Coordinates of C-alpha atoms and ligand atoms in Angstrom, one line a residue:
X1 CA 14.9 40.6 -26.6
X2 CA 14.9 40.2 -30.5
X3 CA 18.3 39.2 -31.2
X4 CA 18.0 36.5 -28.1
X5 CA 14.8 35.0 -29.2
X6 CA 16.8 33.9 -32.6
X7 CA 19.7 33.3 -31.5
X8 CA 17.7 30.5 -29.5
X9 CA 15.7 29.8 -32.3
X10 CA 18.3 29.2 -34.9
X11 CA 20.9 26.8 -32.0
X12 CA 17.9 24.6 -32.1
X13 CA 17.6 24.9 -35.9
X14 CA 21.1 24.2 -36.1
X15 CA 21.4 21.1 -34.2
X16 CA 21.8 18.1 -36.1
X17 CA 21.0 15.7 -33.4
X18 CA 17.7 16.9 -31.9
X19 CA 15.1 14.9 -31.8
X20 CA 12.8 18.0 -32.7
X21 CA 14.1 21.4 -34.2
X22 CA 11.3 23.3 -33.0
X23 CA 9.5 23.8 -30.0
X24 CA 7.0 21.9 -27.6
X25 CA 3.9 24.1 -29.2
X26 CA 5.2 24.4 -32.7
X27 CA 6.1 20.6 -33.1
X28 CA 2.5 19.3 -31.8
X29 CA 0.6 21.9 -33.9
X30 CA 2.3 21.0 -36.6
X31 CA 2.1 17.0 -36.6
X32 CA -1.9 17.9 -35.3
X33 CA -2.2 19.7 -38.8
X34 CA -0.7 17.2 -40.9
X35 CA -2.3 14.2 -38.7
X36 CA -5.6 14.9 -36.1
X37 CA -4.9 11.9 -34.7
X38 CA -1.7 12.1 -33.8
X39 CA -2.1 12.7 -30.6
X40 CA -4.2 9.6 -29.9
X41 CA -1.3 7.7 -29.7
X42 CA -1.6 5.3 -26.6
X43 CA 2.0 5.6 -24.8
X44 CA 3.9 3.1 -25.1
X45 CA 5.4 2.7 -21.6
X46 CA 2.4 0.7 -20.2
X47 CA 3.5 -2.7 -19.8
X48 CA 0.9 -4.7 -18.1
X49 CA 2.1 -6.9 -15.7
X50 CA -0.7 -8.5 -14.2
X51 CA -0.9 -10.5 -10.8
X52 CA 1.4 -13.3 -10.6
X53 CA -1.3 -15.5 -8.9
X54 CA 1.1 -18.8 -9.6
X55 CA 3.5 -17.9 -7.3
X56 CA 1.7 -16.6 -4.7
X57 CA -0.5 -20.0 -4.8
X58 CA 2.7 -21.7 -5.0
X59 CA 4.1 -20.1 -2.1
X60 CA 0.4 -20.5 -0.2
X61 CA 1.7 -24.4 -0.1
X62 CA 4.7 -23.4 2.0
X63 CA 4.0 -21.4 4.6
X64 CA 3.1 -22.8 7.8
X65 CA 1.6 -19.8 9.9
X66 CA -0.3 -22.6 12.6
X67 CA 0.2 -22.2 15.9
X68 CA -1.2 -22.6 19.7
X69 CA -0.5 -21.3 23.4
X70 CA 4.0 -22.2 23.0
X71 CA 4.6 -25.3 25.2
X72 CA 7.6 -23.7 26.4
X73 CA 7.8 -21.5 29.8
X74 CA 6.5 -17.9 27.9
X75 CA 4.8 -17.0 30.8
X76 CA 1.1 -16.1 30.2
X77 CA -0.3 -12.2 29.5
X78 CA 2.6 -11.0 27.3
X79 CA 1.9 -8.4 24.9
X80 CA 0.8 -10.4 21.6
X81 CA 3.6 -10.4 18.8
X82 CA 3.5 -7.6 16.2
X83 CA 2.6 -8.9 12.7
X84 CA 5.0 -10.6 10.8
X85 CA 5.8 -11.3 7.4
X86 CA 5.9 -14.8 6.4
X87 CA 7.0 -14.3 3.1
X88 CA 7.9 -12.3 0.3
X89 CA 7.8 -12.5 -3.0
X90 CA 7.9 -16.0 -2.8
X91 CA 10.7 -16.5 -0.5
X92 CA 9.6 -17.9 3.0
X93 CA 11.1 -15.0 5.0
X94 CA 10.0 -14.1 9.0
X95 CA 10.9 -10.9 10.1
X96 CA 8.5 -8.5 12.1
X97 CA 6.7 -5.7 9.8
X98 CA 8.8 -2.6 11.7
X99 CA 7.4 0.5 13.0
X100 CA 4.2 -1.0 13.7
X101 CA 2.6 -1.5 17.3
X102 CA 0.4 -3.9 18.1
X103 CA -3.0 -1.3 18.5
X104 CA -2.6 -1.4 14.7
X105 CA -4.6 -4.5 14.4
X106 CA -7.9 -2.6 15.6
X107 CA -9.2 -2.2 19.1
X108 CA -11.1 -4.9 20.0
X109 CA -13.0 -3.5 22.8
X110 CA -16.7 -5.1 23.1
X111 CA -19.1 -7.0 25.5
X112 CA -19.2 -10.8 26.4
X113 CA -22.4 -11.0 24.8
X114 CA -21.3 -10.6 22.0
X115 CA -19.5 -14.1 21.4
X116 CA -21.3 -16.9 20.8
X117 CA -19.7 -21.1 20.6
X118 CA -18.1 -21.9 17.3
X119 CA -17.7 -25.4 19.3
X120 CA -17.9 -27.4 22.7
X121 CA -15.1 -29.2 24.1
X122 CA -15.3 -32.9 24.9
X123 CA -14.4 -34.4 28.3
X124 CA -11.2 -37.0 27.3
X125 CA -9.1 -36.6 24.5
X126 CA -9.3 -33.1 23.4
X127 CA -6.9 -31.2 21.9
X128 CA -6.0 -27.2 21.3
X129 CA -6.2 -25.1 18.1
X130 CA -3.3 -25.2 16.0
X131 CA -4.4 -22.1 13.8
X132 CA -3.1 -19.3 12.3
X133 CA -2.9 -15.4 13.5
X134 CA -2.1 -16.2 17.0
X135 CA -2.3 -13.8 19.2
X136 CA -1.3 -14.4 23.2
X137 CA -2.5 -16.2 26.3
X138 CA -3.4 -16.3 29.6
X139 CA -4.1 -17.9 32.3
X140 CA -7.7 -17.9 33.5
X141 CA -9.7 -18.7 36.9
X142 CA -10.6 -22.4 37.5
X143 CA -12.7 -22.0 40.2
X144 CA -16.0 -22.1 38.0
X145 CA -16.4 -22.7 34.6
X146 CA -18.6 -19.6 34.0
X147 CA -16.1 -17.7 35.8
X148 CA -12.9 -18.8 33.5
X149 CA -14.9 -18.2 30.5
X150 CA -16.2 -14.7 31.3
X151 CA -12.2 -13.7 32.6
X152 CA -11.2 -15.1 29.0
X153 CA -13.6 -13.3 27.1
X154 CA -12.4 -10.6 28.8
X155 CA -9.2 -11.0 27.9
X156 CA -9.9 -10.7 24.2
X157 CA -11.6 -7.7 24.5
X158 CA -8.7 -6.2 26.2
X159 CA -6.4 -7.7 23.3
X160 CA -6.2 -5.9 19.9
X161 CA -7.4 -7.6 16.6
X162 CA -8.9 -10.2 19.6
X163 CA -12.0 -11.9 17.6
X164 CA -11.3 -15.7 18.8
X165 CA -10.7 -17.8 22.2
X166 CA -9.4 -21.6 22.4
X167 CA -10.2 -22.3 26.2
X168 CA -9.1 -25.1 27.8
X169 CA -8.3 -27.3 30.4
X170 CA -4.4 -28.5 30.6
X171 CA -3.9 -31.6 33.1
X172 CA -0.3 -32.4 34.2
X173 CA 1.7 -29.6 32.9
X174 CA 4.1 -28.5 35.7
X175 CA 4.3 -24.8 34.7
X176 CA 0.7 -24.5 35.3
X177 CA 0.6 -26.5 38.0
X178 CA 3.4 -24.7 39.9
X179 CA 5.1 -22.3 38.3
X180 CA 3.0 -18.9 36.8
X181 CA 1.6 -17.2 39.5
X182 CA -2.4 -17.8 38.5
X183 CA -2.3 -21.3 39.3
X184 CA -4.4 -22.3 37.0
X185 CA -4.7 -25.3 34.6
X186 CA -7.2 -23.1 32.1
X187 CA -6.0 -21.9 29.5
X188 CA -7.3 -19.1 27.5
X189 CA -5.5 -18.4 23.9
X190 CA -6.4 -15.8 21.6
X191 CA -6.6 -15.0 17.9
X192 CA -7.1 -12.9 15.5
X193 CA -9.1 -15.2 12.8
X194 CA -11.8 -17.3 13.7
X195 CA -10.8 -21.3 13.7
X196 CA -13.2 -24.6 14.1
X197 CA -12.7 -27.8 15.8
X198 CA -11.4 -29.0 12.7
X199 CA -8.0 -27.4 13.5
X200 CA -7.6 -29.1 16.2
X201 CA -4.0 -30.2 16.4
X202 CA -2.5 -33.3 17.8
X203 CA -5.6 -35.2 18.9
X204 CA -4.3 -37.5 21.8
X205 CA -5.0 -41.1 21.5
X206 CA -6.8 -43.0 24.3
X207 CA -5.4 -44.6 26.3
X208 CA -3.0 -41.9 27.8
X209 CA -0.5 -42.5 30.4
X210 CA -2.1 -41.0 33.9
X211 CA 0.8 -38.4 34.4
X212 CA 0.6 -37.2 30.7
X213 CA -0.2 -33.5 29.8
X214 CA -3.6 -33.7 28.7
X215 CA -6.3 -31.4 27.2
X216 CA -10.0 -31.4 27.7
X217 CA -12.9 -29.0 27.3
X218 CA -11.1 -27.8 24.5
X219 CA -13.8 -24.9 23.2
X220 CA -14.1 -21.9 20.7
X221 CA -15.8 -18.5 21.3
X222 CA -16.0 -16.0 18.5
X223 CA -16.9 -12.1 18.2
X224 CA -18.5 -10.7 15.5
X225 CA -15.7 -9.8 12.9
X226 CA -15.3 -5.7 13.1
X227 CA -13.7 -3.6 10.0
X228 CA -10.6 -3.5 10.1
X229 CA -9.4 0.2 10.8
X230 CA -8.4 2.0 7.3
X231 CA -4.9 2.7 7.4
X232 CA -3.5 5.7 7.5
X233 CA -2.7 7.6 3.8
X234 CA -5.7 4.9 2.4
X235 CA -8.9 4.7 1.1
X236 CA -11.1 1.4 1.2
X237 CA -12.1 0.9 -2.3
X238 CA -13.8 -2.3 -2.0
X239 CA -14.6 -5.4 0.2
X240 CA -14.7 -7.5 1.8
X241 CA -15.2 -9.8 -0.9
X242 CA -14.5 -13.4 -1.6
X243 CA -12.4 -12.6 -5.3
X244 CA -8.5 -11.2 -5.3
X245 CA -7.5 -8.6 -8.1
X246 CA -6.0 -10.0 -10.8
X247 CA -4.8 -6.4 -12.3
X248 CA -1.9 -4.6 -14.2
X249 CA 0.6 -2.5 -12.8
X250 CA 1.5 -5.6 -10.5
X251 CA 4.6 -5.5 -7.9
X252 CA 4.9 -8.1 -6.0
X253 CA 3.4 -9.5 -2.6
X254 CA 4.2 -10.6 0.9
X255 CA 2.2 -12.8 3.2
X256 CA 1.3 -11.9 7.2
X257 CA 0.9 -13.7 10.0
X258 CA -2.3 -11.2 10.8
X259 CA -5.1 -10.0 8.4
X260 CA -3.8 -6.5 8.6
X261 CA -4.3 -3.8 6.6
X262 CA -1.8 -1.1 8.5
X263 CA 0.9 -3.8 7.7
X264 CA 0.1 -3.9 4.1
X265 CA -0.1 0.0 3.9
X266 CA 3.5 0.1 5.6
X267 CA 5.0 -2.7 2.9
X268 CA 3.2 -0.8 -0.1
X269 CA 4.9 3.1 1.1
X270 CA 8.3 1.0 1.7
X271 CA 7.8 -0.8 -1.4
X272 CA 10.6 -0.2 -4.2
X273 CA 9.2 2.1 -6.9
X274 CA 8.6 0.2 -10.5
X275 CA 10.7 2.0 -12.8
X276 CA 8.1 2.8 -15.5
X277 CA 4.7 2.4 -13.0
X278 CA 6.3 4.3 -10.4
X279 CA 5.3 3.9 -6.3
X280 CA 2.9 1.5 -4.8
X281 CA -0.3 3.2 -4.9
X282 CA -2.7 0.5 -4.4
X283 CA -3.0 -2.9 -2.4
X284 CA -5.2 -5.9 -2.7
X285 CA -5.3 -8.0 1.5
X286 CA -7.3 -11.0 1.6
X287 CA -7.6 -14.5 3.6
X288 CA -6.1 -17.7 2.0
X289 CA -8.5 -21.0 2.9
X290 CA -6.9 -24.1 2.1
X291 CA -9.4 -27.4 2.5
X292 CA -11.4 -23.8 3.8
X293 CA -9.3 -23.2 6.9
X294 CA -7.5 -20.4 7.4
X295 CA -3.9 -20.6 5.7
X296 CA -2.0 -16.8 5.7
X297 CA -2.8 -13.2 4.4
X298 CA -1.9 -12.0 1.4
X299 CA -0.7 -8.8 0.6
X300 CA -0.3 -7.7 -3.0
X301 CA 0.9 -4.6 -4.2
X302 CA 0.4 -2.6 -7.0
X303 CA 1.8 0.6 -8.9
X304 CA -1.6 1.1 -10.5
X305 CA -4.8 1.6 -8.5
X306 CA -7.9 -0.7 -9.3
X307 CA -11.1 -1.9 -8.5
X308 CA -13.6 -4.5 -7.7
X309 CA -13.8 -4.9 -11.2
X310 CA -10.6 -6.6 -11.8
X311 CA -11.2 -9.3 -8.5
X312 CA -11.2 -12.5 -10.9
X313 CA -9.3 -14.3 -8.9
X314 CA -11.8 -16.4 -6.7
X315 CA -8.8 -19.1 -5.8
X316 CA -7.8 -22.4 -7.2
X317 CA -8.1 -26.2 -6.4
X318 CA -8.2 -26.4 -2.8
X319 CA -7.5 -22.6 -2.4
X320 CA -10.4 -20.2 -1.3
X321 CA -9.9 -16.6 -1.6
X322 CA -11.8 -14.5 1.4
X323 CA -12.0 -11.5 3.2
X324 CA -10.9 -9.9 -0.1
X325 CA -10.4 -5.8 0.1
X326 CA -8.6 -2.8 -2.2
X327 CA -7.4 0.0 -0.5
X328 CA -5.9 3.1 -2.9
X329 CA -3.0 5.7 -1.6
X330 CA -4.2 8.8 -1.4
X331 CA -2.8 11.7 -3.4
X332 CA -2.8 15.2 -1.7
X333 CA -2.2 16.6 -5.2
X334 CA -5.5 17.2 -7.1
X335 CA -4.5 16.3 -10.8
X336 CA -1.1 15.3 -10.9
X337 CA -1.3 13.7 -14.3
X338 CA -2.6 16.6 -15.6
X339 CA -5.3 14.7 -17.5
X340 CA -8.6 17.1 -16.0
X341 CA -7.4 19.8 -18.7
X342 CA -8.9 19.1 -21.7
X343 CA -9.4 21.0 -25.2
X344 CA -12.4 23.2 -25.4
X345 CA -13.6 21.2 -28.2
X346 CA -12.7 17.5 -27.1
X347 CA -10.2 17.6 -29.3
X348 CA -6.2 16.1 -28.7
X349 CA -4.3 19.0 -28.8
X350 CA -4.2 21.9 -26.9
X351 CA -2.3 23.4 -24.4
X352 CA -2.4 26.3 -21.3
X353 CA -0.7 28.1 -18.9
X354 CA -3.1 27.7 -16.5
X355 CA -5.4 24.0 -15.7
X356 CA -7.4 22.3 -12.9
X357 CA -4.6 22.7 -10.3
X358 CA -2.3 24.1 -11.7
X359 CA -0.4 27.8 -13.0
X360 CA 2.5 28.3 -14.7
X361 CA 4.3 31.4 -14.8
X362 CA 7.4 32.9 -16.7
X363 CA 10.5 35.3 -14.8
X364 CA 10.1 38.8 -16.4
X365 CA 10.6 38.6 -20.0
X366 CA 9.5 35.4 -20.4
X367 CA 6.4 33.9 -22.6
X368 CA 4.6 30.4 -21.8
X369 CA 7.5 29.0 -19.6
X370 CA 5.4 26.7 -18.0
X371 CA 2.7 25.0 -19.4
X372 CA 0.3 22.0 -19.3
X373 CA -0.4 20.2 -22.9
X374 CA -3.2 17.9 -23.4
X375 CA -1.5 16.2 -26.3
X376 CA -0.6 11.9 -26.2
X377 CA 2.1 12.2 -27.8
X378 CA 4.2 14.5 -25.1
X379 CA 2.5 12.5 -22.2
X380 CA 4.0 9.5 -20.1
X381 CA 0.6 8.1 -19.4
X382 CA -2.7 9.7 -20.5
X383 CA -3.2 12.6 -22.7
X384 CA -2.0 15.4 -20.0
X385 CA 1.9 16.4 -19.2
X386 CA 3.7 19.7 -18.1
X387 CA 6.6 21.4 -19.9
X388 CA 8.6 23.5 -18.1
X389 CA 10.5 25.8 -20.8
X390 CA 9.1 28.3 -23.2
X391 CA 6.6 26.1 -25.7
X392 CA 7.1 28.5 -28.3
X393 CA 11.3 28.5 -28.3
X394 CA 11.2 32.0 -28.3
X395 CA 12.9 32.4 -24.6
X396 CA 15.8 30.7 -22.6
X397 CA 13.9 31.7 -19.2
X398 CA 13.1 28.7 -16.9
X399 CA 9.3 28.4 -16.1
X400 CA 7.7 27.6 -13.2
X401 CA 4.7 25.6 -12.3
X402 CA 2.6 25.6 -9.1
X403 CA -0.1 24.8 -7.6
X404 CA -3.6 26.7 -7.4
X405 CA -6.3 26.0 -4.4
X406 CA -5.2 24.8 -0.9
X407 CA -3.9 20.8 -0.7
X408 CA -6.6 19.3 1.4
X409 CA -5.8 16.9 3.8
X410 CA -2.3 17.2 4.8
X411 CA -1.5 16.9 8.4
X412 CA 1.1 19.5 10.1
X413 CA 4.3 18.2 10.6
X414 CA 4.1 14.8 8.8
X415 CA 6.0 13.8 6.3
X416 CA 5.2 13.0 2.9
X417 CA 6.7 12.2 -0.3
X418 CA 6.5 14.3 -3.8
X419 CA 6.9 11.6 -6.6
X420 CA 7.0 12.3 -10.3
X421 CA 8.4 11.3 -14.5
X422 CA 10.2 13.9 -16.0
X423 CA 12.0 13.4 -19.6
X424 CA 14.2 15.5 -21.0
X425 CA 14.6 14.2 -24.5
X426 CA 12.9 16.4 -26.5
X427 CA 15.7 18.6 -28.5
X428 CA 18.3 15.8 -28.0
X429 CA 21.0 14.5 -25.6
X430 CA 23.3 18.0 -27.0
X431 CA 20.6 20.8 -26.5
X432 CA 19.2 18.9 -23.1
X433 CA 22.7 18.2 -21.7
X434 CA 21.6 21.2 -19.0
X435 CA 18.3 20.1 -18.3
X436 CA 17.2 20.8 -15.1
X437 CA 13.8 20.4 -12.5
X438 CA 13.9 21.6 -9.1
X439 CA 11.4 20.8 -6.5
X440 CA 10.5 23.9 -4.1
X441 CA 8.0 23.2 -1.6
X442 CA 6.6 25.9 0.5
X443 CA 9.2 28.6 -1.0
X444 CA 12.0 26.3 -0.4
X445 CA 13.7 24.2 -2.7
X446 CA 13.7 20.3 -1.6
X447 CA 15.5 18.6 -4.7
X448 CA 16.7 18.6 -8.2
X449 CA 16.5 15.7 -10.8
X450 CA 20.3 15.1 -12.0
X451 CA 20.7 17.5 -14.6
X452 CA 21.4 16.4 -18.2
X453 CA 19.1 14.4 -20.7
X454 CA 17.4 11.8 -19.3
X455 CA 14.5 9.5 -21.1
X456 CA 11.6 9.2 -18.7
X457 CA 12.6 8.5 -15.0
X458 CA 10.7 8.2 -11.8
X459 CA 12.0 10.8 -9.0
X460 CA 10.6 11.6 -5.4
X461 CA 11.8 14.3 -2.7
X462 CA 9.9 13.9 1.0
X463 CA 8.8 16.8 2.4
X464 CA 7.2 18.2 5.5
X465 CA 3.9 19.3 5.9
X466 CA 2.6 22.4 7.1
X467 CA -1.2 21.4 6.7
X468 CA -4.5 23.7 7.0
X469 CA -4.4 24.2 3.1
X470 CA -1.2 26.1 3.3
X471 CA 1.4 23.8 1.9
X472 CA 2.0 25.1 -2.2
X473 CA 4.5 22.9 -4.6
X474 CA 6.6 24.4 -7.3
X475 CA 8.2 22.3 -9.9
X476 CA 10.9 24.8 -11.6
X477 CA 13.2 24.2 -14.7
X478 CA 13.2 24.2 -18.4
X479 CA 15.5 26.9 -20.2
X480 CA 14.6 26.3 -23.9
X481 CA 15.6 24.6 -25.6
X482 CA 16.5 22.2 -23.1
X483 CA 13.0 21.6 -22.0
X484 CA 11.4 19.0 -19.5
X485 CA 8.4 17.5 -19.4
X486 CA 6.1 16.8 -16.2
X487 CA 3.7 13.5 -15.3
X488 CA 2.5 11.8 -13.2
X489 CA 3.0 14.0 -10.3
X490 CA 1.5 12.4 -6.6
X491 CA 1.9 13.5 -2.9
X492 CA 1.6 10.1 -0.8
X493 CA 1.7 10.0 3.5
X494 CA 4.9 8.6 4.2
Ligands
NAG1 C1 0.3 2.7 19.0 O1 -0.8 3.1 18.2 C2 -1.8 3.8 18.9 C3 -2.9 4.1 17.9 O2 -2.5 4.6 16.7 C4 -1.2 5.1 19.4 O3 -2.2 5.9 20.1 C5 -0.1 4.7 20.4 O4 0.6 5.9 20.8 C6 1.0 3.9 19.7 N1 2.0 3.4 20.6 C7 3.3 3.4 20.3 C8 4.2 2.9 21.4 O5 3.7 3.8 19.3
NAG2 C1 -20.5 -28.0 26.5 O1 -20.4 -29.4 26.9 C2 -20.5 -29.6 28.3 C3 -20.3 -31.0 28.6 O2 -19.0 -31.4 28.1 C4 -21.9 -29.1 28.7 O3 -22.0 -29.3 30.1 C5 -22.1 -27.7 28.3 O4 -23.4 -27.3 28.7 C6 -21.9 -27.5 26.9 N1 -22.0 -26.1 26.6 C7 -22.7 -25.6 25.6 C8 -22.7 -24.0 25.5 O5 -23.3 -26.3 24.8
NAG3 C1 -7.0 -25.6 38.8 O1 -5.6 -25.4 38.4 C2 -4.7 -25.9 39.3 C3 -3.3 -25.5 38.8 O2 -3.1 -26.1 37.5 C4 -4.8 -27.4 39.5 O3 -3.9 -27.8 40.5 C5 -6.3 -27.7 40.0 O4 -6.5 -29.0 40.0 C6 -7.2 -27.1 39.0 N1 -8.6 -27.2 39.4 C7 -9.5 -27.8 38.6 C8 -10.9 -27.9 39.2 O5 -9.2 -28.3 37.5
NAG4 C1 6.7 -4.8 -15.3 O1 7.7 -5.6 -14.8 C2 9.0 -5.3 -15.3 C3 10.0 -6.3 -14.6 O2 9.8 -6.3 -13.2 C4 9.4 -3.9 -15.0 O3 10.7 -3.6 -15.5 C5 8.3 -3.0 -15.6 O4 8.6 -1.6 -15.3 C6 6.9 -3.4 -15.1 N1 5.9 -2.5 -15.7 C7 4.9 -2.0 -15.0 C8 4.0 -1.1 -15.8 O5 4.8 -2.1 -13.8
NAG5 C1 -1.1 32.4 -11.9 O1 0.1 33.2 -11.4 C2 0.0 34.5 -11.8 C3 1.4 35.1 -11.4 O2 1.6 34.9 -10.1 C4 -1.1 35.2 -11.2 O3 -1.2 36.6 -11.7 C5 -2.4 34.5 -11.7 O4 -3.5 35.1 -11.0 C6 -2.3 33.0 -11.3 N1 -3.5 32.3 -11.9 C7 -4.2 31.5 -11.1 C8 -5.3 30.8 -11.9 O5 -3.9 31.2 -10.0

């Protein structure tokens, strides 16, 4: 044992090109000693990049989401189309958000009583909505207007995200006249925003040709707005509210041709990790008015989760912001940046094989192999990190660290995704060349960071779930003195 625990000691002595000659514990008590502070240090990694609310304005200007009842021969009744994104980061795109059916928009079940006339058509000379977050048609009786209107509000009920109707009466169009089966002329359109006769498209000009298509009774009936279903993985932190977040950790942001939340959920999880913020862990939706009608929905992403307190953004010049909410990705992991263990005397540097979470444990013949240090300077955000390797130098074992108290919340069977930073700097690029994490989830190892020295660097590993509380991660690794160091750790739904 002896004769080891020098041998160790003195290689790291020896080398020339470490960034530290002693260990993890020795190093921080030291520099704590000479300096109290020194573990204050703010890490440097935290670039702010705040919302870029330019381009998304910008882009606000290009889009053209407007629509009615198509013109062409789509018969009426389909399906409505899922949501769509209309751009992304500021490039007008259209491609359907994938994996998402259309129930994701919210049942809309409810009663007829509960619409009420945003407005009344007029006899000659009407015209349909051209407005955004269309949904579908259909064809409704024209026997009685009573009867037409109660079938249509039907139909919205039936439809999911449903909260508007455009009813109206179409003269002179052929495939009404002849061709769907209902043989109807009244049309009943739905949405999933609530529009006013304002956006009323194409108003025909008097006097029109007798055989022309023509519109009349051209009315609105609206629902009362419901909340929208929390997606999945989620947490509502705030809203609605008429104010965007204007917040650091920014990634990006796509528009949709539906206010809906499940779509921004699936664009954040699919989202690109930020190589010093990590995943997409938080998302700001909210409802663009232009001249205050609706315009598109706005999805912003973020690799930092916020609040209320950073929606600044209320809009600009003719732009309105509405309907304004911040939902946060859960973590299944209680304290994955380590920061709820804390000195027992407030102070900056400490450190323990055990904390809120978490235990570390040594093979046989090992001493502090795994640990958790409340100590800046070590940390990639915060105060709190993990080293895995002996914090005293005086061991080559590898350490391992797991987690104490069931994971609440995960579901059997799904999948979800382990993220973390590790570094492997800390006795230079020679001693750390052998570096090493693995991931073990439920006794089984699931990944390995690539072995070697390696500033920080994001890494995830999916995993599945076997839920009630049973599921335990293990991060292994660390043979001083080619330690690593642990932060940041999350367990997102995927
Ligand atoms: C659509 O979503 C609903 C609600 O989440 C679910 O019950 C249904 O099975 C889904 N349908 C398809 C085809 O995925
Ligand atoms: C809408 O206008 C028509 C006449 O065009 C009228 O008969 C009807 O009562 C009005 N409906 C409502 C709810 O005001
Ligand atoms: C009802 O619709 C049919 C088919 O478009 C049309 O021929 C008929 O004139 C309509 N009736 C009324 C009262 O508008
Ligand atoms: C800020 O943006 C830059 C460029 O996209 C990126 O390299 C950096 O990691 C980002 N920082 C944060 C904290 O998101
Ligand atoms: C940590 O692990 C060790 C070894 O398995 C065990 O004896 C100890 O009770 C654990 N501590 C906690 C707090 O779970």
């Amino acid at each position: 044992m002896l004769p080891r625990r020098l041998l160790v000691l003195s290689a790291a002595i020896l080398c020339v090109s470490a960034q530290y000659t002693l260990a993890p514990a020795l190093q921080a008590a030291q520099e704590f000693s000479n300096n109290p502070t020194a573990g204050d240090a703010p890490p440097t990694t935290n670039a702010q990049n705040l919302t870029d609310v330019a381009t998304i304005i910008r882009t606000v200007t290009l889009v053209d989401q407007k629509s009615g009842a198509p013109a062409d021969d789509t018969p009426p009744g389909l399906p409505q189309a899922p949501t769509m994104l209309t751009a992304l980061d500021g490039e007008i795109i259209v491609s359907a958000v994938d994996g998402l059916n259309s129930t994701d928009t919210g049942p809309g079940r409810r009663s007829a009583s509960d619409y009420g006339l945003v407005f009344n058509g007029t006899e000659a000379n009407d015209a349909a909505i051209q407005g955004t977050a269309y949904l579908t048609y259909t064809l409704v009786s024209n026997n009685s207007a009573a009867q037409g209107l109660d079938e249509c509000l039907d139909f919205c009920d039936n439809t999911p995200g449903c909260v508007f109707v455009n009813i109206y009466y179409e003269f002179n169009n052929e495939l009404l006249d002849f061709v769907f089966p209902q043989k109807s002329n009244l049309r009943c359109v739905a949405y999933g925003d609530v529009h006013t006769a304002s956006e009323k498209a194409n108003q025909q000009l008097s006097p029109l040709p007798s055989e022309a298509t023509n519109i009349q009774h051209s009315s609105g009936y609206t629902s009362a707005l419901k909340e929208p279903a929390v997606p999945e993985g989620y947490e509502l932190v705030f809203g609605p509210i008429s104010a965007a977040n204007n917040a650091p950790g920014y990634m990006g942001f796509a528009f949709l041709s539906k206010y809906n939340p499940s779509a921004c959920a699936k664009l954040c999880n699919e989202r690109g990790p930020d190589a010093s913020g990590g995943a997409c862990k938080y998302f700001n939706i909210w409802r663009a008015l232009v001249y205050g009608l609706p315009t598109t929905y706005i999805c912003a992403m973020y690799s930092a989760t916020t609040d209320a307190s950073t929606a600044l953004n209320t809009g600009q010049g003719p732009l309105s912001v509405t309907r304004s909410r911040g939902y946060a990705r859960i973590s299944y992991i209680a304290d994955g940046g380590f920061e709820a263990y804390s000195c027992p005397d407030g102070g900056d540097f400490c450190f323990a094989e055990t904390a809120p979470g978490w235990n570390g444990t040594s093979a046989p013949g090992g001493y502090f192999d795994a640990t958790v240090f409340h100590y800046a300077s070590y940390a990639h955000t915060g105060a709190g990190v993990a080293l895995l390797g002996c914090a005293f130098g005086s061991d080559g074992q590898m350490g391992t660290l797991t987690t104490t108290g069931p994971l609440r919340g995960l579901k059997r069977g799904r999948m979800y995704a382990v993220q973390f930073f590790y570094s492997s700097t800390y006795s230079g690029a020679e001693l750390e060349k052998n570096a090493f994490v693995e991931v073990w989830w439920n006794g089984a190892l699931v990944g390995s960071v690539p072995v070697g020295f390696s500033p920080w660097t994001y890494f995830a590993v999916s995993v599945v779930a076997v839920g009630g509380g049973y599921d335990v991660l293990q991060l292994k690794g660390g043979e001083a003195p080619a330690y690593s160091f642990i932060d940041d750790v999350y367990l997102f739904l995927l």
